[in-house]
């Protein structure tokens, strides 16, 4: 099972995605991982994704780890991207 954290950008002309992508190195350093930057040409939106694999999400022994991972990276996404989005 893949657990995703992503930023979905409703951006028909792709300018917002391109502006964020210009900060790719800074974003990946701040969030501490390589992100998947998907411009999705021909689509209405683009995404910036982070994925982590967990073998069995129903396994209660790893649920704390999963929630902790999701919380940590949600906070990192918000901390980095929120001010960038306000400036666009």
Short mmCIF file of C-alpha atoms in Angstrom, two decimals:
data_model
loop_
_atom_site.label_atom_id
_atom_site.label_comp_id
_atom_site.label_asym_id
_atom_site.label_seq_id
_atom_site.Cartn_x
_atom_site.Cartn_y
_atom_site.Cartn_z
CA UNK A 1 0.00 0.00 0.00
CA UNK A 2 1.29 3.41 -0.91
CA UNK A 3 0.59 6.30 1.44
CA UNK A 4 0.54 9.61 -0.39
CA UNK A 5 0.98 13.19 0.64
CA UNK A 6 0.39 15.52 -2.24
CA UNK A 7 -0.33 19.06 -3.26
CA UNK A 8 -2.98 19.19 -5.98
CA UNK A 9 -2.70 22.41 -7.97
CA UNK A 10 -5.76 23.52 -9.96
CA UNK A 11 -3.85 25.42 -12.58
CA UNK A 12 -5.17 25.35 -16.12
CA UNK A 13 -2.30 27.36 -17.55
CA UNK A 14 0.43 25.70 -15.43
CA UNK A 15 1.98 29.00 -14.30
CA UNK A 16 1.48 28.19 -10.62
CA UNK A 17 3.10 24.77 -10.97
CA UNK A 18 6.01 26.24 -12.91
CA UNK A 19 6.54 28.88 -10.22
CA UNK A 20 6.60 26.21 -7.51
CA UNK A 21 8.85 23.98 -9.63
CA UNK A 22 11.39 26.80 -9.81
CA UNK A 23 11.83 26.15 -6.05
CA UNK A 24 12.23 22.37 -6.48
CA UNK A 25 15.65 22.05 -4.85
CA UNK A 26 14.66 24.31 -1.97
CA UNK A 27 11.41 22.37 -1.44
CA UNK A 28 13.09 18.98 -1.45
CA UNK A 29 15.73 20.19 0.97
CA UNK A 30 13.12 21.68 3.33
CA UNK A 31 10.91 18.58 3.20
CA UNK A 32 13.95 16.22 3.33
CA UNK A 33 12.91 13.97 0.44
CA UNK A 34 12.74 13.82 -3.33
CA UNK A 35 9.26 14.77 -4.49
CA UNK A 36 7.41 13.66 -7.61
CA UNK A 37 6.69 16.79 -9.66
CA UNK A 38 3.90 15.96 -12.09
CA UNK A 39 2.97 18.84 -14.38
CA UNK A 40 0.32 16.73 -16.16
CA UNK A 41 0.21 18.65 -19.41
CA UNK A 42 -3.21 18.42 -21.01
CA UNK A 43 -4.89 18.06 -17.60
CA UNK A 44 -6.59 20.72 -15.46
CA UNK A 45 -4.29 20.22 -12.49
CA UNK A 46 -0.74 19.31 -11.57
CA UNK A 47 0.55 17.55 -8.45
CA UNK A 48 3.56 17.48 -6.20
CA UNK A 49 3.64 14.07 -4.57
CA UNK A 50 5.43 12.19 -1.85
CA UNK A 51 4.88 8.47 -1.45
CA UNK A 52 5.85 5.93 1.20
CA UNK A 53 5.16 2.21 0.97
CA UNK A 54 3.63 0.35 3.90
CA UNK A 55 3.14 -3.42 3.54
CA UNK A 56 -0.17 -3.74 5.33
CA UNK A 57 -2.15 -0.71 6.46
CA UNK A 58 -4.45 -2.95 8.49
CA UNK A 59 -1.49 -4.07 10.64
CA UNK A 60 -2.13 -2.23 13.90
CA UNK A 61 1.54 -2.49 14.88
CA UNK A 62 2.53 -0.02 12.11
CA UNK A 63 -0.45 2.32 12.27
CA UNK A 64 1.31 4.65 14.70
CA UNK A 65 4.27 4.85 12.31
CA UNK A 66 1.94 5.56 9.37
CA UNK A 67 0.07 8.33 11.17
CA UNK A 68 3.33 9.81 12.41
CA UNK A 69 4.74 9.82 8.86
CA UNK A 70 1.61 11.44 7.46
CA UNK A 71 1.55 14.10 10.19
CA UNK A 72 5.25 14.91 9.81
CA UNK A 73 5.10 15.35 6.05
CA UNK A 74 1.80 17.21 6.09
CA UNK A 75 3.39 19.73 8.43
CA UNK A 76 6.48 20.00 6.22
CA UNK A 77 4.35 20.49 3.09
CA UNK A 78 2.30 23.22 4.78
CA UNK A 79 5.35 24.93 6.26
CA UNK A 80 7.13 25.10 2.90
CA UNK A 81 4.33 25.53 0.37
CA UNK A 82 1.85 27.78 2.20
CA UNK A 83 4.00 30.93 2.03
CA UNK A 84 4.98 30.15 -1.57
CA UNK A 85 1.34 29.82 -2.59
CA UNK A 86 0.45 33.10 -0.83
CA UNK A 87 3.08 34.88 -2.91
CA UNK A 88 1.68 33.62 -6.23
#
